[in-house]
Short mmCIF file of C-alpha atoms in Angstrom, two decimals:
data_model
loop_
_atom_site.label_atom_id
_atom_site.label_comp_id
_atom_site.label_asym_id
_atom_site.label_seq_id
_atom_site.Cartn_x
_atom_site.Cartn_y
_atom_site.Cartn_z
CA UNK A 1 -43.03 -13.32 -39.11
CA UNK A 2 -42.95 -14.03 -35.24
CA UNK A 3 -39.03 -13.11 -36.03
CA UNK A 4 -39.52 -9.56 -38.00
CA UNK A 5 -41.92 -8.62 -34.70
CA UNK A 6 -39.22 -9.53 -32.14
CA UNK A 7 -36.24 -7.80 -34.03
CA UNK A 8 -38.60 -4.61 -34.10
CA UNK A 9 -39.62 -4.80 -30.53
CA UNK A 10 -35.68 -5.42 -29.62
CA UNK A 11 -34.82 -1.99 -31.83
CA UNK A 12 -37.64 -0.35 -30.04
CA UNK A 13 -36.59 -0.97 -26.48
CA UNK A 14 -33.18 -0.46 -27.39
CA UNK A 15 -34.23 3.13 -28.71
CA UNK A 16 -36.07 3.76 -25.12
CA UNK A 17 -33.13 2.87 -23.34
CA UNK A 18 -30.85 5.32 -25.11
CA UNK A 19 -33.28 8.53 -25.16
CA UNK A 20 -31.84 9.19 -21.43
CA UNK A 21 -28.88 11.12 -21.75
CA UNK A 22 -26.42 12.47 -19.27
CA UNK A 23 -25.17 15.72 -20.56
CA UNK A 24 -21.00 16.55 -19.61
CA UNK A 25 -22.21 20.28 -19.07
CA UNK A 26 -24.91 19.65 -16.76
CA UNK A 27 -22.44 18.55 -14.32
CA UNK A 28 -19.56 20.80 -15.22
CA UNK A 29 -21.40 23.67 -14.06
CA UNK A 30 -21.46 22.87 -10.78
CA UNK A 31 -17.64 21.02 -10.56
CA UNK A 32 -16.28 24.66 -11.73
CA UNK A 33 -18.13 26.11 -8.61
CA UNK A 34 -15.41 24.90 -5.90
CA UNK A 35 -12.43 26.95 -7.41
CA UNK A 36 -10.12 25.34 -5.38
CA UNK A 37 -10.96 21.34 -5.47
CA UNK A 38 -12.97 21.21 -8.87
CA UNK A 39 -12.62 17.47 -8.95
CA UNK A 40 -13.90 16.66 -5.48
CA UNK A 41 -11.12 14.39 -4.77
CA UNK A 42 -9.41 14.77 -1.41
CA UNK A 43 -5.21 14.50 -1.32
CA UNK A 44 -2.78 13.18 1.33
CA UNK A 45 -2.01 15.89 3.51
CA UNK A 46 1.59 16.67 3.73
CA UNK A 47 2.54 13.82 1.73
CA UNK A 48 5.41 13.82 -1.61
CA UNK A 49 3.65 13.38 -4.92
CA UNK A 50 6.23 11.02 -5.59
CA UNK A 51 5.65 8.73 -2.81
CA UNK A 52 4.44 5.11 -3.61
CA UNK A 53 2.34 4.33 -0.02
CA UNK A 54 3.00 0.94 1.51
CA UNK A 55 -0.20 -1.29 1.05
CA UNK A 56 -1.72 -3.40 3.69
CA UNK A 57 -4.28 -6.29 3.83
CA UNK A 58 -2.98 -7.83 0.13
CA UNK A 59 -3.06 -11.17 1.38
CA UNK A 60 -7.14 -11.08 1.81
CA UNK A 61 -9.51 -10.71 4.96
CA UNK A 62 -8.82 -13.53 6.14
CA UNK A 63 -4.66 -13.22 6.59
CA UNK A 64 -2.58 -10.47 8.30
CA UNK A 65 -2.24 -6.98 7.27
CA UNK A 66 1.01 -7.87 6.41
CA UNK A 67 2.01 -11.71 6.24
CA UNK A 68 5.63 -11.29 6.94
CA UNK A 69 8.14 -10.54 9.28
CA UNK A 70 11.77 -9.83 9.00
CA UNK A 71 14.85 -8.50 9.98
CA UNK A 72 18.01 -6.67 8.70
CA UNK A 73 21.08 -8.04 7.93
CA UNK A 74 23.79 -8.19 5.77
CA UNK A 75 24.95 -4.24 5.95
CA UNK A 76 28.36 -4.51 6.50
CA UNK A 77 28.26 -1.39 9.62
CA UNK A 78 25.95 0.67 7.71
CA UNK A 79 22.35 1.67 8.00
CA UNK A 80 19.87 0.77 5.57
CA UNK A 81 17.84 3.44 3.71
CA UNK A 82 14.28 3.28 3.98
CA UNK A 83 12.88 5.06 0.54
CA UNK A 84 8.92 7.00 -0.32
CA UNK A 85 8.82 4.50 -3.35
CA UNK A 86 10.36 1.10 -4.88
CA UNK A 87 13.54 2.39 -6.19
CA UNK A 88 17.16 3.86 -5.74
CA UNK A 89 16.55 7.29 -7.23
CA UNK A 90 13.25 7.77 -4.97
CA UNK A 91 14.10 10.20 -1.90
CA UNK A 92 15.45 9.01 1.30
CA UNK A 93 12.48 8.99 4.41
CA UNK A 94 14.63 7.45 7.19
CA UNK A 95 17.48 5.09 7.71
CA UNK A 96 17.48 1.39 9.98
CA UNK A 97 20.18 -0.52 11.54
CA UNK A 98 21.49 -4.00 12.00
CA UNK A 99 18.73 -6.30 13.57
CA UNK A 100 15.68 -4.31 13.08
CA UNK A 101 12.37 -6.03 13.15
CA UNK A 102 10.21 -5.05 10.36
CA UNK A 103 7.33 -6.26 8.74
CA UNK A 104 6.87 -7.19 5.00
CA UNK A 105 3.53 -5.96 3.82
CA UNK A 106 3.80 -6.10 0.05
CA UNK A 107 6.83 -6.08 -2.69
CA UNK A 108 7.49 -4.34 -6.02
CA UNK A 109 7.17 -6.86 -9.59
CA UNK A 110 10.77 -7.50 -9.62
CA UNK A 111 10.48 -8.33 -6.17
CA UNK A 112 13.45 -6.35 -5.17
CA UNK A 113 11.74 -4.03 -3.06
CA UNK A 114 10.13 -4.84 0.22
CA UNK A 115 7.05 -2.41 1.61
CA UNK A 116 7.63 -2.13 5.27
CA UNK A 117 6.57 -1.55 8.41
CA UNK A 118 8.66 -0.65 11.35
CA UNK A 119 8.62 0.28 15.13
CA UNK A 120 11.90 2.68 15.12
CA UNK A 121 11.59 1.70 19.08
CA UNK A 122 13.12 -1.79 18.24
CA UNK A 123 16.81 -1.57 18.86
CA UNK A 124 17.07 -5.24 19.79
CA UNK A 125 19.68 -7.12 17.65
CA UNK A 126 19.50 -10.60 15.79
CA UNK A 127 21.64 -12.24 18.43
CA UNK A 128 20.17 -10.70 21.18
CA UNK A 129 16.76 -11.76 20.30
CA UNK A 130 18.16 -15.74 19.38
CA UNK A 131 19.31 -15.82 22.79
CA UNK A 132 16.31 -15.00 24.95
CA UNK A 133 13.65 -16.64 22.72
CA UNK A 134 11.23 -14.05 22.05
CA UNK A 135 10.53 -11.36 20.13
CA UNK A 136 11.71 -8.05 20.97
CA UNK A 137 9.26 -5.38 22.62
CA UNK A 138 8.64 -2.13 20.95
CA UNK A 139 9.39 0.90 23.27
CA UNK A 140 5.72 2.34 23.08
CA UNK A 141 4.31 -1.02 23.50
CA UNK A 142 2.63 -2.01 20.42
CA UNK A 143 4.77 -4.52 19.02
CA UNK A 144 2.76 -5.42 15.78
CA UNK A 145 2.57 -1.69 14.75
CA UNK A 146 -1.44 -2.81 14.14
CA UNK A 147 -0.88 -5.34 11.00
CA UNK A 148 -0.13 -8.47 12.72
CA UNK A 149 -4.15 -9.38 12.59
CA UNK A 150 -6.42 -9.21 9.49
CA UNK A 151 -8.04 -5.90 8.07
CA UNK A 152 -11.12 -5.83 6.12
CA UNK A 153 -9.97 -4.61 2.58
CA UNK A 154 -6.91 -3.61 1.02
CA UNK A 155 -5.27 0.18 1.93
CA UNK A 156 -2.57 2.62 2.50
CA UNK A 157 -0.92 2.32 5.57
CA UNK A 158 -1.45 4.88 8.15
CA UNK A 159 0.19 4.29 11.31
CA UNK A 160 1.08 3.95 14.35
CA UNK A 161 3.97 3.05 13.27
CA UNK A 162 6.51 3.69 10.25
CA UNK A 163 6.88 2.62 6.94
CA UNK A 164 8.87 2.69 3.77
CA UNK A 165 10.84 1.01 1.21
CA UNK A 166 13.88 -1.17 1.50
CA UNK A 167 15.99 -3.36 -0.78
CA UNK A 168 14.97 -6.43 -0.12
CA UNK A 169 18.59 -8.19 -0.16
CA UNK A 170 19.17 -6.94 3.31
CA UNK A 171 16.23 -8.57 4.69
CA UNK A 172 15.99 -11.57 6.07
CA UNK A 173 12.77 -12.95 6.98
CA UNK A 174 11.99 -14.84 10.09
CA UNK A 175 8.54 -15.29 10.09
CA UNK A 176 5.58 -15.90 6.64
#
């Protein structure tokens, strides 16, 4: 008996809870309004639809923006092309040379592609920088391009510096 009073008082709550319904049109209405932006959502100004942005911050709050650091090698007199997204068909942004510092801020799955952030200021070679001892300086001064301390959450990079996509056989790292 106690049972057959519960399982009714259950179903009767449960009805309650589901007579408050959210109608799709109610809110349609006013999304169609803004002709121009019915969805509300705000896009990247000026960037490629294509482009895969370079994350910061994976490692947690309480590591760098980007835990690695690294430099190019291996290129045989060429440059190395820095790519919008994690593979060979994505569009060229920029190019880097022999030596250049970077920072490794995330990878793709296969681990063949590094995300990267760069000072193109940095034109301070591997042996150069073995011989003196210390790191090279940036020519505008701010050597960890902002992601050699911790950030708060996980996001897009957006500056000072550069950033891209590079095969991750020409990098070697130094540093994480």
């Amino acid at each position: 008996m106690i049972r057959k009073i519960l399982t009714i008082s259950a179903l009767s709550l449960a009805t309650l809870a589901c007579s408050e319904t959210t109608r799709v049109e109610d809110d349609l209405s006013e999304a169609q309004t803004d002709l121009v932006n019915p969805t509300g959502r705000e896009a990247r100004q000026g960037a490629d639809p294509a482009e895969k942005p370079v994350r910061i911050g994976e490692g947690g709050p309480r590591f760098d923006a980007c835990q690695a650091v690294g430099r190019v090698q291996g290129l045989r007199g060429g440059t190395l092309p820095v790519r919008i997204a994690p593979f060979d068909a994505a569009k060229q942004k920029a190019e880097i040379g022999e030596g250049q510092q970077l920072w490794i801020c995330t990878r793709s799955h296969d681990q063949q592609w590094f995300g990267i952030v760069y000072d193109d200021g940095v034109a301070e070679s591997i042996d150069d920088t073995e011989a003196n001892g210390s790191a090279p300086a940036a020519s505008n001064g701010s050597v960890d391009c902002g992601v050699s301390s911790p950030v708060r959450a996980k996001r897009n990079y957006d500056g000072p510096c550069k950033s891209g996509w590079v095969e991750s056989t020409y990098v070697k790292l130094v540093a994480g």
